Structure formats: C-alpha cells, structure tokens
Amino acid sequence: HRRRHHRRRRDTNVPLEMSARGVAQFRGVDDLGRDVGTHEEFWLKVKRGAKNADGKPLWYAKGIEYWDAIDADVDGVLGGFGHVSAADARDSIRVLRDVYGATLGARRASGEKATVLDCGAGVGRVTSSFLIEYFDEVDLVEPVGHFLEAARVDEAVTGAGRRDGHRAVGFFKEPLEEFTPEIGRYDVIWIQWCIGHLTDDDLVAFFHRCKEGLKPGGIIVMKENNAKDGFILDLEDSSITRSHEYLLHVIDKAGMRCVEHRVQTGFPKELFTVSMYVIQP
C-alpha cells in the first residue's frame, strides 16, 4: 500500500523511550493529538485487531479504501500539492546522479540495460518525471487499480515514442507487503511516499525481498515524510509518519545501512520534512 500525498506538518514532542530490553521505543500520537502508545504496542494492536477474510489486518484494507476514492492524477496522489512535483524530481535526480550516476554511465558504455523498480508508483508520477529518463526499463508496482490503469495509458510513463527506447515494462497490481521483486533484476529500487502503510515487520520483510531483487552493487532509495519525533497515526488513510530516527531504526532492523541521507528542499514550510535515504543491503 502506498501513501502518495503530502501531509501538512503536525509537530509532536513525544520522547524517545527505552524498553526494559534496552530497545528504542518510539511513542506515537494520532492526528488528533491523542497518545497511541509506543511503536511496538501500536503494531501489536494492529496485528491483534480486526482482520479481513484473507487474515490480513483490516489496517491494510482501510488504506486501499481511502485511495480508491482519490482521483487518478498527480494532484490527487499528492493530496492537492501537485505543484511540488518539479522540486521533488529535481532533488531526487541530484541524489540519483551523485550516488549511482557512475554506475549508470558504465551500464550505457557496456550496452547493458539499466533497470529500476518504482514502488507504490501511483499514476506513474515518479517514473514519468525522471526515472524513465535514466533507466532503460522501469517496472511499476501499485495496489490501487485505477491509479495503475492511468499509468498504463500515459505515454509519458510508458515511454511510447521515445527515441532512446526507454520503456515502462512491468505494471504489477500488488501491495508492497505481498510483492516480491524479480531476483537480481534491478539497479535501483525506488520507494517513495508509501511505506507509511506498512507495519514495521512487513517493511523489514519487504526490504529483505528488495535485497534479493537488486543487481550486485544495486541500491534502494527511500523517500519519505518525517515526523518530528516518534510517529503520527493518520486516522483517515490508515498510515503512520515515522520520525527520521524511527526510519533509521527500521533500516537497521532489516540489517541494512543508510549510506546517504538528504533532506528535500524547496517544499512549502507547512508540509512535513521529507528525507531521502540511500540504502545498501
């Protein structure tokens, strides 16, 4: 599941706690300011709570239900903040060039195809705004059907008519908590504004599957909103916004390293801080 839109900033001052086991505990509040416990307590409640017929927590179905009612366009998936898309792409390109530009150049020189996976792809905004410019093949994975169908018919996403031959190849309608990337296919796995819908355990498991989907030397780039502290539960779309420290905790829990961290520039001040994490298995 994915969370595609920007949320307005809601500052919190929830302290970082330590459990009896010496493990970091990130305390959360909902978007009405009510305490929801530590991250471990919260996810345990989700796990033990109402479930669908397939046995999955109702948490996931509520997220899909929210996005099913949203218009399949850039302004819809960005929650009315479509005007930030250009600035978003600009800073993403800088990170991609800085950390993986040499490898992409080597791919072109050798005639080997460069491939990328766009996770929580929505209507293909990230693909069309820059991924398809830098990669020969792009695969998109997205659980919301009408978003993916909009991407399929958008030539800016599919690459139809491009002289460089760059194309969107795969369109996978599947939630990230279930999706398994093809082993060894991708140079880069790009994950943006979607992991707030995943439980910690499902996010760690997804990172592990992403590791298997990377080529040798490949990287994961995660771009996500940051809460000031702990986490904030969004009651409307069934997601959480984790703090920077909380996200680093999950990366570490997955046995991976964040080798580069940058903060998005040029966004309206009323929005959450947005961070980019370059992750190596």
mmCIF file of C-alpha atoms in Angstrom:
data_model
loop_
_atom_site.group_PDB
_atom_site.id
_atom_site.type_symbol
_atom_site.label_atom_id
_atom_site.label_comp_id
_atom_site.label_asym_id
_atom_site.label_seq_id
_atom_site.Cartn_x
_atom_site.Cartn_y
_atom_site.Cartn_z
ATOM 1 C CA HIS A 1 0.000 0.000 0.000
ATOM 2 C CA ARG A 2 1.178 3.454 -0.543
ATOM 3 C CA ARG A 3 0.761 6.930 0.675
ATOM 4 C CA ARG A 4 1.219 9.293 -2.221
ATOM 5 C CA HIS A 5 0.276 12.659 -0.937
ATOM 6 C CA HIS A 6 1.901 15.215 1.267
ATOM 7 C CA ARG A 7 0.565 15.768 4.714
ATOM 8 C CA ARG A 8 0.664 19.108 6.451
ATOM 9 C CA ARG A 9 3.155 19.225 9.271
ATOM 10 C CA ARG A 10 1.916 18.199 12.708
ATOM 11 C CA ASP A 11 4.726 18.753 15.181
ATOM 12 C CA THR A 12 4.914 16.369 18.089
ATOM 13 C CA ASN A 13 7.039 16.305 21.192
ATOM 14 C CA VAL A 14 6.909 12.652 22.102
ATOM 15 C CA PRO A 15 10.076 11.451 23.814
ATOM 16 C CA LEU A 16 12.186 8.523 22.690
ATOM 17 C CA GLU A 17 11.872 5.835 25.334
ATOM 18 C CA MET A 18 13.855 2.697 26.076
ATOM 19 C CA SER A 19 12.245 -0.629 26.891
ATOM 20 C CA ALA A 20 13.398 -2.918 29.661
ATOM 21 C CA ARG A 21 15.394 -4.756 26.985
ATOM 22 C CA GLY A 22 17.253 -1.547 26.097
ATOM 23 C CA VAL A 23 15.457 -1.294 22.746
ATOM 24 C CA ALA A 24 14.416 2.116 21.415
ATOM 25 C CA GLN A 25 10.697 2.795 21.817
ATOM 26 C CA PHE A 26 9.105 5.395 19.548
ATOM 27 C CA ARG A 27 5.955 6.881 21.008
ATOM 28 C CA GLY A 28 3.113 7.928 18.746
ATOM 29 C CA VAL A 29 0.094 10.184 18.634
ATOM 30 C CA ASP A 30 -2.838 10.224 16.240
ATOM 31 C CA ASP A 31 -3.628 13.225 14.079
ATOM 32 C CA LEU A 32 -5.946 14.500 16.823
ATOM 33 C CA GLY A 33 -3.029 14.568 19.258
ATOM 34 C CA ARG A 34 -4.064 11.511 21.287
ATOM 35 C CA ASP A 35 -1.409 9.123 22.567
ATOM 36 C CA VAL A 36 -1.393 5.723 20.810
ATOM 37 C CA GLY A 37 1.448 4.122 22.760
ATOM 38 C CA THR A 38 4.882 3.005 21.643
ATOM 39 C CA HIS A 39 5.504 1.674 18.148
ATOM 40 C CA GLU A 40 5.668 -1.900 19.463
ATOM 41 C CA GLU A 41 2.402 -1.501 21.360
ATOM 42 C CA PHE A 42 0.704 0.111 18.368
ATOM 43 C CA TRP A 43 1.701 -2.543 15.829
ATOM 44 C CA LEU A 44 0.751 -5.300 18.258
ATOM 45 C CA LYS A 45 -2.749 -3.789 18.454
ATOM 46 C CA VAL A 46 -2.923 -3.728 14.642
ATOM 47 C CA LYS A 47 -1.778 -7.336 14.447
ATOM 48 C CA ARG A 48 -4.304 -8.485 17.044
ATOM 49 C CA GLY A 49 -7.114 -6.302 15.716
ATOM 50 C CA ALA A 50 -9.816 -6.829 13.101
ATOM 51 C CA LYS A 51 -8.858 -8.864 10.044
ATOM 52 C CA ASN A 52 -10.101 -9.406 6.511
ATOM 53 C CA ALA A 53 -11.283 -12.747 5.178
ATOM 54 C CA ASP A 54 -7.717 -13.358 3.969
ATOM 55 C CA GLY A 55 -6.414 -12.976 7.504
ATOM 56 C CA LYS A 56 -4.606 -9.690 6.891
ATOM 57 C CA PRO A 57 -5.141 -6.842 9.360
ATOM 58 C CA LEU A 58 -8.020 -4.557 8.418
ATOM 59 C CA TRP A 59 -5.400 -1.788 8.624
ATOM 60 C CA TYR A 60 -4.390 -2.558 5.026
ATOM 61 C CA ALA A 61 -7.895 -2.684 3.591
ATOM 62 C CA LYS A 62 -8.696 0.721 5.089
ATOM 63 C CA GLY A 63 -5.703 2.236 3.304
ATOM 64 C CA ILE A 64 -6.808 0.851 -0.060
ATOM 65 C CA GLU A 65 -10.366 2.014 0.588
ATOM 66 C CA TYR A 66 -9.112 5.557 1.116
ATOM 67 C CA TRP A 67 -7.061 5.643 -2.088
ATOM 68 C CA ASP A 68 -9.785 4.003 -4.150
ATOM 69 C CA ALA A 69 -11.775 7.228 -3.729
ATOM 70 C CA ILE A 70 -8.962 9.562 -4.854
ATOM 71 C CA ASP A 71 -8.712 10.958 -8.407
ATOM 72 C CA ALA A 72 -6.095 9.264 -10.587
ATOM 73 C CA ASP A 73 -3.982 12.321 -11.373
ATOM 74 C CA VAL A 74 -0.884 13.999 -9.951
ATOM 75 C CA ASP A 75 -2.834 16.457 -7.815
ATOM 76 C CA GLY A 76 -4.911 13.594 -6.438
ATOM 77 C CA VAL A 77 -1.996 11.388 -5.460
ATOM 78 C CA LEU A 78 -0.185 14.383 -3.948
ATOM 79 C CA GLY A 79 -3.167 15.487 -1.899
ATOM 80 C CA GLY A 80 -3.614 18.790 -3.702
ATOM 81 C CA PHE A 81 0.110 19.574 -3.713
ATOM 82 C CA GLY A 82 0.824 18.638 -7.324
ATOM 83 C CA HIS A 83 2.818 21.839 -7.720
ATOM 84 C CA VAL A 84 5.696 20.387 -5.655
ATOM 85 C CA SER A 85 6.333 17.587 -8.163
ATOM 86 C CA ALA A 86 9.029 19.502 -10.078
ATOM 87 C CA ALA A 87 11.017 20.301 -6.926
ATOM 88 C CA ASP A 88 10.606 16.696 -5.804
ATOM 89 C CA ALA A 89 12.058 15.376 -9.071
ATOM 90 C CA ARG A 90 14.906 17.921 -9.025
ATOM 91 C CA ASP A 91 16.277 16.772 -5.662
ATOM 92 C CA SER A 92 15.666 13.100 -6.474
ATOM 93 C CA ILE A 93 17.705 13.454 -9.661
ATOM 94 C CA ARG A 94 20.575 15.006 -7.714
ATOM 95 C CA VAL A 95 20.680 12.070 -5.326
ATOM 96 C CA LEU A 96 20.453 9.526 -8.141
ATOM 97 C CA ARG A 97 23.241 11.181 -10.125
ATOM 98 C CA ASP A 98 25.510 11.571 -7.103
ATOM 99 C CA VAL A 99 25.207 8.056 -5.725
ATOM 100 C CA TYR A 100 24.586 5.989 -8.864
ATOM 101 C CA GLY A 101 25.475 8.149 -11.851
ATOM 102 C CA ALA A 102 28.836 6.448 -12.441
ATOM 103 C CA THR A 103 27.228 3.012 -12.490
ATOM 104 C CA LEU A 104 24.524 4.176 -14.901
ATOM 105 C CA GLY A 105 27.250 5.579 -17.151
ATOM 106 C CA ALA A 106 29.055 2.255 -17.071
ATOM 107 C CA ARG A 107 25.836 0.475 -17.999
ATOM 108 C CA ARG A 108 25.406 2.690 -21.067
ATOM 109 C CA ALA A 109 29.054 2.242 -22.079
ATOM 110 C CA SER A 110 28.784 -1.550 -21.915
ATOM 111 C CA GLY A 111 25.396 -1.722 -23.624
ATOM 112 C CA GLU A 112 23.801 -3.303 -20.550
ATOM 113 C CA LYS A 113 20.281 -2.216 -19.692
ATOM 114 C CA ALA A 114 19.730 -0.196 -16.535
ATOM 115 C CA THR A 115 16.543 -1.166 -14.708
ATOM 116 C CA VAL A 116 14.560 0.377 -11.863
ATOM 117 C CA LEU A 117 11.517 -0.578 -9.780
ATOM 118 C CA ASP A 118 9.075 2.221 -8.883
ATOM 119 C CA CYS A 119 7.363 1.135 -5.642
ATOM 120 C CA GLY A 120 3.937 2.497 -4.779
ATOM 121 C CA ALA A 121 4.022 4.022 -8.233
ATOM 122 C CA GLY A 122 0.535 5.531 -8.197
ATOM 123 C CA VAL A 123 -0.187 7.106 -11.594
ATOM 124 C CA GLY A 124 3.476 6.856 -12.588
ATOM 125 C CA ARG A 125 4.428 10.362 -11.487
ATOM 126 C CA VAL A 126 7.950 9.436 -10.328
ATOM 127 C CA THR A 127 8.526 7.289 -13.399
ATOM 128 C CA SER A 128 7.464 9.982 -15.861
ATOM 129 C CA SER A 129 9.177 12.856 -14.036
ATOM 130 C CA PHE A 130 12.652 11.331 -14.003
ATOM 131 C CA LEU A 131 13.098 7.550 -13.672
ATOM 132 C CA ILE A 132 12.345 6.845 -17.332
ATOM 133 C CA GLU A 133 14.955 9.422 -18.318
ATOM 134 C CA TYR A 134 17.747 7.500 -16.572
ATOM 135 C CA PHE A 135 16.751 3.855 -16.915
ATOM 136 C CA ASP A 136 16.179 1.685 -19.967
ATOM 137 C CA GLU A 137 13.428 -0.283 -18.246
ATOM 138 C CA VAL A 138 11.069 0.699 -15.448
ATOM 139 C CA ASP A 139 8.715 -1.621 -13.595
ATOM 140 C CA LEU A 140 5.852 -0.152 -11.574
ATOM 141 C CA VAL A 141 4.163 -1.788 -8.589
ATOM 142 C CA GLU A 142 0.937 -0.278 -7.231
ATOM 143 C CA PRO A 143 -2.025 -1.764 -5.339
ATOM 144 C CA VAL A 144 -4.705 0.756 -6.371
ATOM 145 C CA GLY A 145 -6.211 -0.408 -9.672
ATOM 146 C CA HIS A 146 -7.388 2.873 -11.187
ATOM 147 C CA PHE A 147 -4.041 4.525 -10.471
ATOM 148 C CA LEU A 148 -2.148 1.763 -12.274
ATOM 149 C CA GLU A 149 -4.539 1.873 -15.219
ATOM 150 C CA ALA A 150 -3.943 5.614 -15.541
ATOM 151 C CA ALA A 151 -0.202 4.917 -15.640
ATOM 152 C CA ARG A 152 -0.623 2.230 -18.321
ATOM 153 C CA VAL A 153 -2.210 4.677 -20.780
ATOM 154 C CA ASP A 154 0.061 7.658 -20.090
ATOM 155 C CA GLU A 155 2.737 7.830 -22.793
ATOM 156 C CA ALA A 156 4.960 9.902 -20.502
ATOM 157 C CA VAL A 157 5.002 6.844 -18.220
ATOM 158 C CA THR A 158 5.096 4.057 -20.793
ATOM 159 C CA GLY A 159 7.763 5.710 -22.937
ATOM 160 C CA ALA A 160 5.810 5.230 -26.156
ATOM 161 C CA GLY A 161 7.536 7.131 -28.930
ATOM 162 C CA ARG A 162 10.754 7.839 -27.032
ATOM 163 C CA ARG A 163 13.791 7.906 -29.301
ATOM 164 C CA ASP A 164 16.079 6.480 -26.630
ATOM 165 C CA GLY A 165 13.967 3.333 -26.343
ATOM 166 C CA HIS A 166 13.412 3.713 -22.610
ATOM 167 C CA ARG A 167 10.197 1.931 -21.621
ATOM 168 C CA ALA A 168 7.945 1.036 -18.729
ATOM 169 C CA VAL A 169 7.891 -2.741 -18.965
ATOM 170 C CA GLY A 170 6.073 -4.215 -15.970
ATOM 171 C CA PHE A 171 2.854 -2.999 -14.327
ATOM 172 C CA PHE A 172 2.187 -5.004 -11.162
ATOM 173 C CA LYS A 173 -1.070 -4.542 -9.255
ATOM 174 C CA GLU A 174 0.033 -5.757 -5.871
ATOM 175 C CA PRO A 175 0.604 -4.307 -2.383
ATOM 176 C CA LEU A 176 4.196 -3.998 -1.203
ATOM 177 C CA GLU A 177 3.601 -6.281 1.781
ATOM 178 C CA GLU A 178 2.981 -9.081 -0.741
ATOM 179 C CA PHE A 179 5.158 -8.090 -3.701
ATOM 180 C CA THR A 180 8.397 -9.945 -4.451
ATOM 181 C CA PRO A 181 10.806 -8.302 -6.920
ATOM 182 C CA GLU A 182 12.371 -10.495 -9.585
ATOM 183 C CA ILE A 183 15.695 -11.783 -8.289
ATOM 184 C CA GLY A 184 18.719 -9.793 -9.494
ATOM 185 C CA ARG A 185 16.767 -7.578 -11.921
ATOM 186 C CA TYR A 186 17.158 -4.036 -10.569
ATOM 187 C CA ASP A 187 19.915 -1.454 -10.345
ATOM 188 C CA VAL A 188 17.752 0.741 -8.154
ATOM 189 C CA ILE A 189 14.569 0.126 -6.193
ATOM 190 C CA TRP A 190 12.859 3.477 -5.622
ATOM 191 C CA ILE A 191 10.361 3.615 -2.725
ATOM 192 C CA GLN A 192 8.553 6.926 -2.268
ATOM 193 C CA TRP A 193 5.665 8.034 -0.039
ATOM 194 C CA CYS A 194 4.248 4.589 0.531
ATOM 195 C CA ILE A 195 5.897 2.781 3.437
ATOM 196 C CA GLY A 196 3.728 4.589 5.993
ATOM 197 C CA HIS A 197 1.081 1.982 5.201
ATOM 198 C CA LEU A 198 3.356 -0.959 6.059
ATOM 199 C CA THR A 199 3.779 -2.389 9.528
ATOM 200 C CA ASP A 200 7.365 -2.491 10.782
ATOM 201 C CA ASP A 201 7.557 -6.253 10.310
ATOM 202 C CA ASP A 202 6.179 -6.063 6.765
ATOM 203 C CA LEU A 203 8.564 -3.226 5.884
ATOM 204 C CA VAL A 204 11.563 -5.194 7.161
ATOM 205 C CA ALA A 205 10.407 -8.245 5.186
ATOM 206 C CA PHE A 206 9.955 -6.093 2.077
ATOM 207 C CA PHE A 207 13.494 -4.720 2.441
ATOM 208 C CA HIS A 208 14.770 -8.290 2.568
ATOM 209 C CA ARG A 209 12.943 -9.154 -0.662
ATOM 210 C CA CYS A 210 14.266 -5.965 -2.263
ATOM 211 C CA LYS A 211 17.805 -7.066 -1.409
ATOM 212 C CA GLU A 212 17.263 -10.198 -3.475
ATOM 213 C CA GLY A 213 15.856 -8.109 -6.330
ATOM 214 C CA LEU A 214 18.971 -5.951 -6.690
ATOM 215 C CA LYS A 215 21.864 -6.467 -9.053
ATOM 216 C CA PRO A 216 25.309 -6.628 -7.398
ATOM 217 C CA GLY A 217 26.075 -3.113 -6.171
ATOM 218 C CA GLY A 218 22.434 -2.040 -6.547
ATOM 219 C CA ILE A 219 20.778 0.346 -4.106
ATOM 220 C CA ILE A 220 17.428 1.125 -2.516
ATOM 221 C CA VAL A 221 16.331 4.758 -2.383
ATOM 222 C CA MET A 222 13.548 5.537 0.079
ATOM 223 C CA LYS A 223 11.939 8.972 0.118
ATOM 224 C CA GLU A 224 9.525 9.618 2.933
ATOM 225 C CA ASN A 225 7.905 12.192 5.199
ATOM 226 C CA ASN A 226 9.444 12.640 8.655
ATOM 227 C CA ALA A 227 7.551 13.281 11.864
ATOM 228 C CA LYS A 228 9.460 15.454 14.312
ATOM 229 C CA ASP A 229 9.513 12.706 16.937
ATOM 230 C CA GLY A 230 8.196 9.173 17.299
ATOM 231 C CA PHE A 231 5.359 8.699 14.836
ATOM 232 C CA ILE A 232 1.992 10.164 13.870
ATOM 233 C CA LEU A 233 -1.007 7.985 13.072
ATOM 234 C CA ASP A 234 -3.200 9.223 10.240
ATOM 235 C CA LEU A 235 -6.734 8.105 11.029
ATOM 236 C CA GLU A 236 -8.031 8.994 7.566
ATOM 237 C CA ASP A 237 -5.803 6.920 5.280
ATOM 238 C CA SER A 238 -4.576 4.246 7.720
ATOM 239 C CA SER A 239 -0.890 5.106 7.728
ATOM 240 C CA ILE A 240 1.810 6.432 10.015
ATOM 241 C CA THR A 241 4.517 9.037 9.523
ATOM 242 C CA ARG A 242 7.717 7.877 11.201
ATOM 243 C CA SER A 243 10.452 10.162 12.500
ATOM 244 C CA HIS A 244 13.925 10.128 10.975
ATOM 245 C CA GLU A 245 15.246 8.157 13.956
ATOM 246 C CA TYR A 246 12.411 5.655 13.676
ATOM 247 C CA LEU A 247 13.114 5.088 9.961
ATOM 248 C CA LEU A 248 16.815 4.560 10.667
ATOM 249 C CA HIS A 249 15.781 2.036 13.335
ATOM 250 C CA VAL A 250 13.736 0.052 10.796
ATOM 251 C CA ILE A 251 16.588 0.138 8.250
ATOM 252 C CA ASP A 252 18.958 -1.167 10.923
ATOM 253 C CA LYS A 253 16.415 -3.803 11.966
ATOM 254 C CA ALA A 254 16.449 -5.042 8.359
ATOM 255 C CA GLY A 255 20.232 -5.457 8.592
ATOM 256 C CA MET A 256 20.905 -2.706 6.060
ATOM 257 C CA ARG A 257 22.901 0.530 6.045
ATOM 258 C CA CYS A 258 21.842 4.062 5.224
ATOM 259 C CA VAL A 259 24.872 5.349 3.317
ATOM 260 C CA GLU A 260 23.432 8.729 2.330
ATOM 261 C CA HIS A 261 20.718 10.914 3.870
ATOM 262 C CA ARG A 262 19.450 14.165 2.409
ATOM 263 C CA VAL A 263 16.551 16.485 3.143
ATOM 264 C CA GLN A 264 14.276 17.666 0.344
ATOM 265 C CA THR A 265 14.500 21.383 -0.421
ATOM 266 C CA GLY A 266 12.014 23.873 -1.802
ATOM 267 C CA PHE A 267 8.804 22.471 -0.301
ATOM 268 C CA PRO A 268 6.208 24.640 1.473
ATOM 269 C CA LYS A 269 7.052 25.061 5.159
ATOM 270 C CA GLU A 270 3.669 23.764 6.292
ATOM 271 C CA LEU A 271 4.478 20.289 4.960
ATOM 272 C CA PHE A 272 6.357 17.552 6.746
ATOM 273 C CA THR A 273 10.119 17.420 6.307
ATOM 274 C CA VAL A 274 10.889 14.928 3.530
ATOM 275 C CA SER A 275 14.056 12.819 3.683
ATOM 276 C CA MET A 276 15.855 10.716 1.104
ATOM 277 C CA TYR A 277 17.656 7.585 2.285
ATOM 278 C CA VAL A 278 20.143 5.708 0.126
ATOM 279 C CA ILE A 279 20.192 2.160 1.489
ATOM 280 C CA GLN A 280 22.667 -0.625 0.828
ATOM 281 C CA PRO A 281 21.970 -4.225 1.806
#
